mmCIF file of C-alpha atoms in Angstrom:
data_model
loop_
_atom_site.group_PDB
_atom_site.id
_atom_site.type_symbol
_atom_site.label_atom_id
_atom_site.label_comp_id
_atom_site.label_asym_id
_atom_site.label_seq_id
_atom_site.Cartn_x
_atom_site.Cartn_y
_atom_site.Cartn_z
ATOM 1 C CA UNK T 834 -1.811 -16.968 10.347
ATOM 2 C CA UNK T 835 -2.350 -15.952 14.005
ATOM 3 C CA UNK T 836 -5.710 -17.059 15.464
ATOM 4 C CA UNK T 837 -8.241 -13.892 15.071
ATOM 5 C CA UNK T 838 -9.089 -11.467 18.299
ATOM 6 C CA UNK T 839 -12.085 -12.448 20.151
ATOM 7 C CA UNK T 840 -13.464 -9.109 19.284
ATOM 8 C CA UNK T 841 -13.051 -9.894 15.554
ATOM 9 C CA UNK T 842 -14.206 -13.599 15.343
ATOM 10 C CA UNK T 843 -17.617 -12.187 17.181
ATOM 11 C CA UNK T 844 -17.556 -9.467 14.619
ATOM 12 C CA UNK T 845 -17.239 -11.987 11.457
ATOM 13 C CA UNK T 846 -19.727 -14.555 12.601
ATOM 14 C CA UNK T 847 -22.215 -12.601 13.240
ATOM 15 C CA UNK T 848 -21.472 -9.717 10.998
ATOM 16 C CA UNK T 849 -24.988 -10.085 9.166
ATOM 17 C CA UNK T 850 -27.187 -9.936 12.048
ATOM 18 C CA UNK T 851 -29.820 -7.322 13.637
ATOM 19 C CA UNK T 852 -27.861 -8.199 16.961
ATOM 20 C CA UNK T 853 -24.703 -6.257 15.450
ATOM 21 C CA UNK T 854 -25.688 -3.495 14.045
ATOM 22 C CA UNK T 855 -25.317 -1.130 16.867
ATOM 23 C CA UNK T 856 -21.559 -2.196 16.940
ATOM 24 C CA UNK T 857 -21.194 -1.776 12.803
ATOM 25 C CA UNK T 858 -22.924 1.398 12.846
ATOM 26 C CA UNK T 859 -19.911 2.496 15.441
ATOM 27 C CA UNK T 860 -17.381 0.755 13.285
ATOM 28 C CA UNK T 861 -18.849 2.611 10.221
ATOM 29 C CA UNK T 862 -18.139 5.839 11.892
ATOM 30 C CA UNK T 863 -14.492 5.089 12.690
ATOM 31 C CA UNK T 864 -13.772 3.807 9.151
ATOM 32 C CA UNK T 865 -15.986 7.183 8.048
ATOM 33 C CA UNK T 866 -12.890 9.637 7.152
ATOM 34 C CA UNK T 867 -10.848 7.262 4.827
ATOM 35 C CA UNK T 868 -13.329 5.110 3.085
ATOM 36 C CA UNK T 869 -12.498 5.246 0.094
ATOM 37 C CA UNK T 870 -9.498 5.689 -1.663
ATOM 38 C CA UNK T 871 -7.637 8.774 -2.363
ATOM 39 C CA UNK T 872 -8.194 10.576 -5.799
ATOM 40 C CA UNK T 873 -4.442 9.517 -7.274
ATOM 41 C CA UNK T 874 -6.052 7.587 -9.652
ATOM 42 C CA UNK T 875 -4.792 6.857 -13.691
ATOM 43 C CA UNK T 876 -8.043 6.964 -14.975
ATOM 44 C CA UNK T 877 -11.973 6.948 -14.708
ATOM 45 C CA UNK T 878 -14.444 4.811 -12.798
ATOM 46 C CA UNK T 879 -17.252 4.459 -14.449
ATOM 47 C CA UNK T 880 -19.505 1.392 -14.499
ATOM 48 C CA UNK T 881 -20.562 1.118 -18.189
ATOM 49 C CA UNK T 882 -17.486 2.892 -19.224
ATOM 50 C CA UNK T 883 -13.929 2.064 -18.766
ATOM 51 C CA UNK T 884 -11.116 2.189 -16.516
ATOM 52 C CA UNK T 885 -7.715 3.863 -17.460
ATOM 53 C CA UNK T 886 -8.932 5.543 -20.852
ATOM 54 C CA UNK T 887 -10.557 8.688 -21.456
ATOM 55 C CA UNK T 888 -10.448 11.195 -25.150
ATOM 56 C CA UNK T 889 -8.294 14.235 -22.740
ATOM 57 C CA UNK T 890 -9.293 17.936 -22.825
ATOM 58 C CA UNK T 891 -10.547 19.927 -19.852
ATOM 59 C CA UNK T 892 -13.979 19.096 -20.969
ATOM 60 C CA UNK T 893 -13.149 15.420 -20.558
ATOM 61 C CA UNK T 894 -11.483 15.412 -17.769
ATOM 62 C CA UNK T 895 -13.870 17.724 -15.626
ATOM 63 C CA UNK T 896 -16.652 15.452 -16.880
ATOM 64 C CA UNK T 897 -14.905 12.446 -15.371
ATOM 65 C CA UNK T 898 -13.732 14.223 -11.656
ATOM 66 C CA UNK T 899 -18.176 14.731 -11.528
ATOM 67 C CA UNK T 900 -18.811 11.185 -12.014
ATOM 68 C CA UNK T 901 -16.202 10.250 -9.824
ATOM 69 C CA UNK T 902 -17.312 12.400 -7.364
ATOM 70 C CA UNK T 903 -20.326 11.711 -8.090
ATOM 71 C CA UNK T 904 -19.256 7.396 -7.626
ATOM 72 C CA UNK T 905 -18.081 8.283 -3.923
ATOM 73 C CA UNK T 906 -21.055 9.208 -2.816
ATOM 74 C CA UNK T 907 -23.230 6.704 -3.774
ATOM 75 C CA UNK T 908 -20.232 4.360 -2.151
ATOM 76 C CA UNK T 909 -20.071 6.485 1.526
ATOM 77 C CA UNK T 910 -23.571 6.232 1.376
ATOM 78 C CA UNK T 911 -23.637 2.435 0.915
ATOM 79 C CA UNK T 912 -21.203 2.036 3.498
ATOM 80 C CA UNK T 913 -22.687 4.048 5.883
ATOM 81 C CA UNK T 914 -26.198 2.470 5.735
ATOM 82 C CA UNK T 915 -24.530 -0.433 6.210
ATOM 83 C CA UNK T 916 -25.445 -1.892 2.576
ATOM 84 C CA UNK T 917 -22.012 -2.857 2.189
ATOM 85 C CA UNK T 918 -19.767 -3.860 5.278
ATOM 86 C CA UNK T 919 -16.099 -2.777 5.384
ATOM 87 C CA UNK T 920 -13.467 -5.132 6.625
ATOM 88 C CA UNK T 921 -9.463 -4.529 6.503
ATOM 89 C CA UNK T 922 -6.989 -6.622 4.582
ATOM 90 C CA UNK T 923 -6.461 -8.969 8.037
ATOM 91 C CA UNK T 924 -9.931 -9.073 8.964
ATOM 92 C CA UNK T 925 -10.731 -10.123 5.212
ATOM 93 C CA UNK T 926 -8.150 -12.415 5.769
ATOM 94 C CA UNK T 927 -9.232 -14.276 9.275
ATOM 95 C CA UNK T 928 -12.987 -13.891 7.941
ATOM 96 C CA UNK T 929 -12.146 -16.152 4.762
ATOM 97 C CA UNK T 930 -10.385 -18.625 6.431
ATOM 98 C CA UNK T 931 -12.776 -19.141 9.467
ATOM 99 C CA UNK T 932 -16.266 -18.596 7.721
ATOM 100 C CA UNK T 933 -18.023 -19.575 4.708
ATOM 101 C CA UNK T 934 -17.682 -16.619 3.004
ATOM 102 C CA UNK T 935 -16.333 -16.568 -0.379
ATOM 103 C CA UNK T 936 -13.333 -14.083 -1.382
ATOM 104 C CA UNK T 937 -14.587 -12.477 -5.009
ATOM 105 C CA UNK T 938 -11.120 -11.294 -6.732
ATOM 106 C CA UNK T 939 -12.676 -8.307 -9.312
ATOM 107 C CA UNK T 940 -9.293 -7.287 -10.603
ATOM 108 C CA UNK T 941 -8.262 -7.527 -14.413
ATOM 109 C CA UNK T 942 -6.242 -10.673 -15.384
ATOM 110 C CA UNK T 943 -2.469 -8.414 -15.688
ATOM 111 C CA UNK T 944 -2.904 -8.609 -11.585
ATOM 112 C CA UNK T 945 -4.781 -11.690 -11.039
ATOM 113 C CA UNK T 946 -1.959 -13.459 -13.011
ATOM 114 C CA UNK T 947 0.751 -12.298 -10.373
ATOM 115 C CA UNK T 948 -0.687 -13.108 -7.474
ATOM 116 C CA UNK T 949 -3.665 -14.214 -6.174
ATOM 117 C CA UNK T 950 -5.299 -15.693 -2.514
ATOM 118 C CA UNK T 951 -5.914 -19.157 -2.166
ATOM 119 C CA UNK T 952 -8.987 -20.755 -2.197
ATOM 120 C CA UNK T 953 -10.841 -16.788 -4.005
ATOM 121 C CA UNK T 954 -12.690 -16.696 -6.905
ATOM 122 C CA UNK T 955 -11.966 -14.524 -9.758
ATOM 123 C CA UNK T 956 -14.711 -12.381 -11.723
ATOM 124 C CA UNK T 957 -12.976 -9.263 -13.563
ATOM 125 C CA UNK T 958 -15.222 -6.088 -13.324
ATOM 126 C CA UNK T 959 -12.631 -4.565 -16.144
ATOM 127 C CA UNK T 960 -10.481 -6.445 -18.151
ATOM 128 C CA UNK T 961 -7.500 -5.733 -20.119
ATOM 129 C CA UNK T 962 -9.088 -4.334 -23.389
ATOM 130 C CA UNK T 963 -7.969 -6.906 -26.549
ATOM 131 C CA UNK T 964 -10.089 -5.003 -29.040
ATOM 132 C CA UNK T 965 -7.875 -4.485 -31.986
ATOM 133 C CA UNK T 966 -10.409 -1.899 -34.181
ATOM 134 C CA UNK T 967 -9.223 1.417 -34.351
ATOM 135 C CA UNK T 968 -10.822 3.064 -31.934
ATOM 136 C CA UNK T 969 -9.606 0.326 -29.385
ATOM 137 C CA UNK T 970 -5.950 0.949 -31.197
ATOM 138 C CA UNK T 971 -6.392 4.502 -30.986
ATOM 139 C CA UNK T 972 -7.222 4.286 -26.930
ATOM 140 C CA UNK T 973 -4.246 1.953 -26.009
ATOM 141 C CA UNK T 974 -2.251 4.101 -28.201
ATOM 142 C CA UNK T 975 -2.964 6.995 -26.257
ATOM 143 C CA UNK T 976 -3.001 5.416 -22.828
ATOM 144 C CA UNK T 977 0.813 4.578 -23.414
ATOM 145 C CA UNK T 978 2.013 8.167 -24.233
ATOM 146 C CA UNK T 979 -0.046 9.726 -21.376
ATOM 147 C CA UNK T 980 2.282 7.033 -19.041
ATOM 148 C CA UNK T 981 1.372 3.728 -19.571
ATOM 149 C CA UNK T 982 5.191 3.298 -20.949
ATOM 150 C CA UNK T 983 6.562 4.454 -17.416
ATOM 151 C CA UNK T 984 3.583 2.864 -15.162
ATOM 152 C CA UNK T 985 2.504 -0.290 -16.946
ATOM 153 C CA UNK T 986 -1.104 0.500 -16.829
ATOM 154 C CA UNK T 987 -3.262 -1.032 -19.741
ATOM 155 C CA UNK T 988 -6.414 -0.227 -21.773
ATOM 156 C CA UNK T 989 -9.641 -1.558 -19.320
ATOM 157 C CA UNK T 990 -12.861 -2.346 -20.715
ATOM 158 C CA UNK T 991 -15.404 -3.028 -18.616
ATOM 159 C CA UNK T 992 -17.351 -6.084 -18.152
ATOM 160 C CA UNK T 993 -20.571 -5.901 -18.981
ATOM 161 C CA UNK T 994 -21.850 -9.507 -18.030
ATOM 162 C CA UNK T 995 -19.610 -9.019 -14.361
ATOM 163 C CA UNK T 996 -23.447 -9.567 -12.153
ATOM 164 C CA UNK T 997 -24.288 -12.510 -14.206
ATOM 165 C CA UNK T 998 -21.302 -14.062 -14.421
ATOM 166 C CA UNK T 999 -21.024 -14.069 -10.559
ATOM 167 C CA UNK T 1000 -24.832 -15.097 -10.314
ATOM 168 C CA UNK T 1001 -23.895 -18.253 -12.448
ATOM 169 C CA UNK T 1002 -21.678 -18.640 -9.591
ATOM 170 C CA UNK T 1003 -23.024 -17.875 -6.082
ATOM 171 C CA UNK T 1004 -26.957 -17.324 -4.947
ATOM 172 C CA UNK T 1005 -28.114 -13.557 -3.957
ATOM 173 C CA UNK T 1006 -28.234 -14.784 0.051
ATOM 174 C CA UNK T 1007 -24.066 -15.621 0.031
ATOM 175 C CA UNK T 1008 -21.377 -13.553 2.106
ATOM 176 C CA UNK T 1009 -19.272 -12.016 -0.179
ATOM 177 C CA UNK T 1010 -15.999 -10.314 0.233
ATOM 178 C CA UNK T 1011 -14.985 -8.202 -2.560
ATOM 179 C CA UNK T 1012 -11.362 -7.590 -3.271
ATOM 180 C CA UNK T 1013 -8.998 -5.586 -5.738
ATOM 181 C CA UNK T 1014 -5.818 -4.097 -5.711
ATOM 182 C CA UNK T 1015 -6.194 -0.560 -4.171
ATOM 183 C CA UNK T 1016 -9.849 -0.660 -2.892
ATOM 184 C CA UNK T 1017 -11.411 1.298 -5.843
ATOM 185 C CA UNK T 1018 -12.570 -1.166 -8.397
ATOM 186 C CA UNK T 1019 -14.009 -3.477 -5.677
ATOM 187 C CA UNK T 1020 -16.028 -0.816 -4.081
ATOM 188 C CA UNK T 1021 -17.473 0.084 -7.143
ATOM 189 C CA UNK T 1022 -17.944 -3.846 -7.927
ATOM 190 C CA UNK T 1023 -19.825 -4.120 -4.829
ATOM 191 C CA UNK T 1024 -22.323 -1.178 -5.736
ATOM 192 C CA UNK T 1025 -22.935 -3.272 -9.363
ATOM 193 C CA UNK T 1026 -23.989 -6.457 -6.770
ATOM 194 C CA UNK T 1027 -26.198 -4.607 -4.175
ATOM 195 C CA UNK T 1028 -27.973 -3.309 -7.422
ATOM 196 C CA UNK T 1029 -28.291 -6.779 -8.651
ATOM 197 C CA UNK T 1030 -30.167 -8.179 -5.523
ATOM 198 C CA UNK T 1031 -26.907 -9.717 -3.320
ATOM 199 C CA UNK T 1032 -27.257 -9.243 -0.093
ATOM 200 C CA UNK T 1033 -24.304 -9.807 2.050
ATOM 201 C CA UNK T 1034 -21.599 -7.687 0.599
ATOM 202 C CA UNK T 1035 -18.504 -7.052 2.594
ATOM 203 C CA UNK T 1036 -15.510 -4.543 0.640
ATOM 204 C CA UNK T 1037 -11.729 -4.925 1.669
ATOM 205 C CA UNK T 1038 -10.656 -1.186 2.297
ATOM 206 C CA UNK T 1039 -7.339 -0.557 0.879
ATOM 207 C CA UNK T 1040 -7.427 -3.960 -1.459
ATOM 208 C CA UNK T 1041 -4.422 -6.255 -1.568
ATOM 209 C CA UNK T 1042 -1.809 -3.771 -1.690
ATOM 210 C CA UNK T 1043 -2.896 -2.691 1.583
ATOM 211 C CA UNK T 1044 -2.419 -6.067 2.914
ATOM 212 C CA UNK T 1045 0.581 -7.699 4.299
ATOM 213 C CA UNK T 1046 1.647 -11.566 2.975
ATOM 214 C CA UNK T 1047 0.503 -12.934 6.447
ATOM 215 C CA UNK T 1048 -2.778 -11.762 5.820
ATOM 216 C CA UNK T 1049 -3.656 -14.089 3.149
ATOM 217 C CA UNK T 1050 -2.650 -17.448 1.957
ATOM 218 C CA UNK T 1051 -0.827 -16.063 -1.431
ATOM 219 C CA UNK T 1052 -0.211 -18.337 -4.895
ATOM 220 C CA UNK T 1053 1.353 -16.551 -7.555
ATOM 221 C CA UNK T 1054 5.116 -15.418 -8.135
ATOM 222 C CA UNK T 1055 5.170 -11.773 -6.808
ATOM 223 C CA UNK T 1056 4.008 -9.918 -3.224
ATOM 224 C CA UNK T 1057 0.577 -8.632 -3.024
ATOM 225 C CA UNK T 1058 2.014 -5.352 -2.963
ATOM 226 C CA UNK T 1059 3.649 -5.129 -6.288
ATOM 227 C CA UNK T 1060 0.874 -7.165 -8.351
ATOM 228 C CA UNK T 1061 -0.439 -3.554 -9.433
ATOM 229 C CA UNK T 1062 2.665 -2.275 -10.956
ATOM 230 C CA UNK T 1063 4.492 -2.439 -14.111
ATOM 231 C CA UNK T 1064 6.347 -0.704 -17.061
ATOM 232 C CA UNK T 1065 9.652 0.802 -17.074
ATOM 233 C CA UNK T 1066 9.145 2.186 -13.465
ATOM 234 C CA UNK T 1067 8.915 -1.747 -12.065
ATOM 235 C CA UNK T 1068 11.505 -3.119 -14.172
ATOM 236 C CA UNK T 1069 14.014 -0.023 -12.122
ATOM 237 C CA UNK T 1070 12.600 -0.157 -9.480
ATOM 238 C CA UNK T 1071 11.395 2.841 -9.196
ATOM 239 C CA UNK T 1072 7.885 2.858 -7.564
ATOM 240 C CA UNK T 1073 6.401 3.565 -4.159
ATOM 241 C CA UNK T 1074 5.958 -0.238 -3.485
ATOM 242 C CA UNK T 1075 9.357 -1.355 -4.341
ATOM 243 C CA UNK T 1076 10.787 1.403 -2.273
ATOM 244 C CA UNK T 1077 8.875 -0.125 0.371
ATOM 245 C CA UNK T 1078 9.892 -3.341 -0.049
ATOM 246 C CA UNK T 1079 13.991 -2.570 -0.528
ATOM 247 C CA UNK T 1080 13.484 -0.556 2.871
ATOM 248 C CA UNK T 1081 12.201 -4.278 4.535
ATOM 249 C CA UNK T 1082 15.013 -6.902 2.193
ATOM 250 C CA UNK T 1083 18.067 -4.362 2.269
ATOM 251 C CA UNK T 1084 20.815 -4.073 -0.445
ATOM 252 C CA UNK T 1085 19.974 -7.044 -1.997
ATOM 253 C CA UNK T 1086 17.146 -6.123 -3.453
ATOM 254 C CA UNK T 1087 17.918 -2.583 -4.072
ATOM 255 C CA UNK T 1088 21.323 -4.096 -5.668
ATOM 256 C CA UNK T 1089 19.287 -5.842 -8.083
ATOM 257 C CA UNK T 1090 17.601 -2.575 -9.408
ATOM 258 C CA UNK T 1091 20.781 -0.630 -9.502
ATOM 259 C CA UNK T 1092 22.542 -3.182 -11.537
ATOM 260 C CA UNK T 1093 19.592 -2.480 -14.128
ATOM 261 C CA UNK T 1094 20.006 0.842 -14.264
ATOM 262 C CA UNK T 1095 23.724 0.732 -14.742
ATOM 263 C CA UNK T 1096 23.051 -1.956 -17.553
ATOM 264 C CA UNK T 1097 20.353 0.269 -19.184
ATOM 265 C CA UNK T 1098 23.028 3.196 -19.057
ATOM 266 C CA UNK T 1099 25.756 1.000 -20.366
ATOM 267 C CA UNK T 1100 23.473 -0.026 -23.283
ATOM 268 C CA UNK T 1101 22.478 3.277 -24.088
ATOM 269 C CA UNK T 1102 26.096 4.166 -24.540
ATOM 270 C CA UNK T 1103 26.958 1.454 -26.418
ATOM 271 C CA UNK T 1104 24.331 2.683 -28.910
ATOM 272 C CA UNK T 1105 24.711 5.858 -29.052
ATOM 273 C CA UNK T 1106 28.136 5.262 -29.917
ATOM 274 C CA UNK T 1107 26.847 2.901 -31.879
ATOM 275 C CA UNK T 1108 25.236 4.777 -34.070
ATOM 276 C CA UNK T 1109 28.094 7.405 -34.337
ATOM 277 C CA UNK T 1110 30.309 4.809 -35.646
ATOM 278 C CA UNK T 1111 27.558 3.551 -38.318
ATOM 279 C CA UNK T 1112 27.197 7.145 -39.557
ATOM 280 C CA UNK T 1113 29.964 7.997 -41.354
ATOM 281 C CA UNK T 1114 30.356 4.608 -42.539
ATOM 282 C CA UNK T 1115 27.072 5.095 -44.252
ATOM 283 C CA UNK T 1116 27.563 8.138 -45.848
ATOM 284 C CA UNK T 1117 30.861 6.521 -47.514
ATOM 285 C CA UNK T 1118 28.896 3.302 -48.942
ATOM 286 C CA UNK T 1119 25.970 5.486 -50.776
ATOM 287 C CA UNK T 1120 26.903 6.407 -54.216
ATOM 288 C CA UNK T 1121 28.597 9.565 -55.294
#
């Protein structure tokens, strides 16, 4: 990693103090018109709730666009007043490396498990749901029809005991950075904290996938950009990210994919011809 801009490594170590605050007030304002994250999001954010389920129906679903909008709000305002400080991916990265301030992964274990920064600490705010009652059956059930097949994305619950399980860990006076995969669950992490009593909360706009592998020191087997995918659309290929990425490696990579697809199509064949074959056959062995 580069060494930091001056401007930055002023920013960082003094980023809590009255002397700043004319300067993050200004910074506030430039990061103003794309806090947040856009709406193309798979399911609902709603602490106490879950992420990524939801019963359908217009009735559901305009419920869940109020208390999102209602989520944003309460974010913009928290940002603006300066009750949570908003860093990039890079200055997340140069922060963490240079300062005492811990890095707080809140994302649920299926990312976490791919890859991860060095040296963070990791506190799911929603989880993978492993209930295995019916109505926990009947949600996963209905998440994969709705897409999860094609996308990959699972059942969350949320985690109820997410503030004391990261008071266990760290007192109300330490510099946190929150961090996720696209931005949202962190922000909405962060609000659960400043209600708690923490103090010093600083939220990585965009999340990992925003970031590029210089930013951080990364452990885990995949990019930081493709830890939030999955399903059929990964294994082809066949997402934003990995578009992204074959445009950067070349054909190799985007060899790879194709020779999946052309398997997958080969197989199918084979199969379906398969199964014409086994027909007949069939219909001559049952009795007359």
């Amino acid at each position: 990693m580069a060494a930091p801009p001056l401007s930055l490594a002023r920013r960082v170590a003094g980023a809590s103090s009255p002397a700043t605050a004319a300067h993050s007030s200004s910074r506030s304002r430039y990061f103003r018109p794309c806090l947040l994250p856009s709406k193309r999001w798979s399911g609902v954010v709603k602490m106490g709730a879950a992420v990524g389920g939801g019963q359908g129906g217009e009735e559901e679903e305009t419920r869940q666009a109020k208390e999102m909008a209602a989520a944003r709000r309460r974010w913009e305002t928290l940002i603006r007043e300066q009750k949570i400080k908003t860093l990039t991916p890079r200055e997340a990265g140069y922060t963490f490396k240079l300062t005492d301030k811990v890095l707080l992964d809140v994302r649920p274990s299926n990312e976490r498990q791919k890859a991860w920064v060095k040296g963070s600490t990791w506190v799911p705010v929603f989880d993978v749901d492993t209930s295995s009652d019916l109505n926990g059956l009947s949600k996963k059930a209905f998440n994969f029809m709705i897409g999860g097949w094609w996308s990959g994305s699972s059942t969350m619950s949320f985690n109820k005991n997410f503030v004391q399980q990261v008071e266990e860990k760290f007192s109300k006076d330490t510099d946190i950075i929150l961090v996720c995969q696209k931005g949202l669950r962190s922000i909405a992490a962060a609000e659960q904290l400043y209600n708690g009593g923490f103090e010093n909360l600083f939220w990585v706009q965009g999340g990992l996938e925003a970031a590029e592998e210089e930013d951080f020191e990364r452990e885990g087997s995949q990019p930081f950009k493709l830890a939030g995918i999955g399903g059929v659309s990964e294994f082809f290929g066949w997402t934003d990210q990995q578009r992204a990425q074959a445009a950067k490696e070349g054909w190799g990579y985007r060899l790879l994919f194709t020779g999946r697809l052309v398997g997958a199509i080969v197989l199918a064949d084979a199969l379906f011809v398969g199964a014409q074959s086994i027909g007949p056959l069939l219909q001559q062995l049952q009795p007359h």
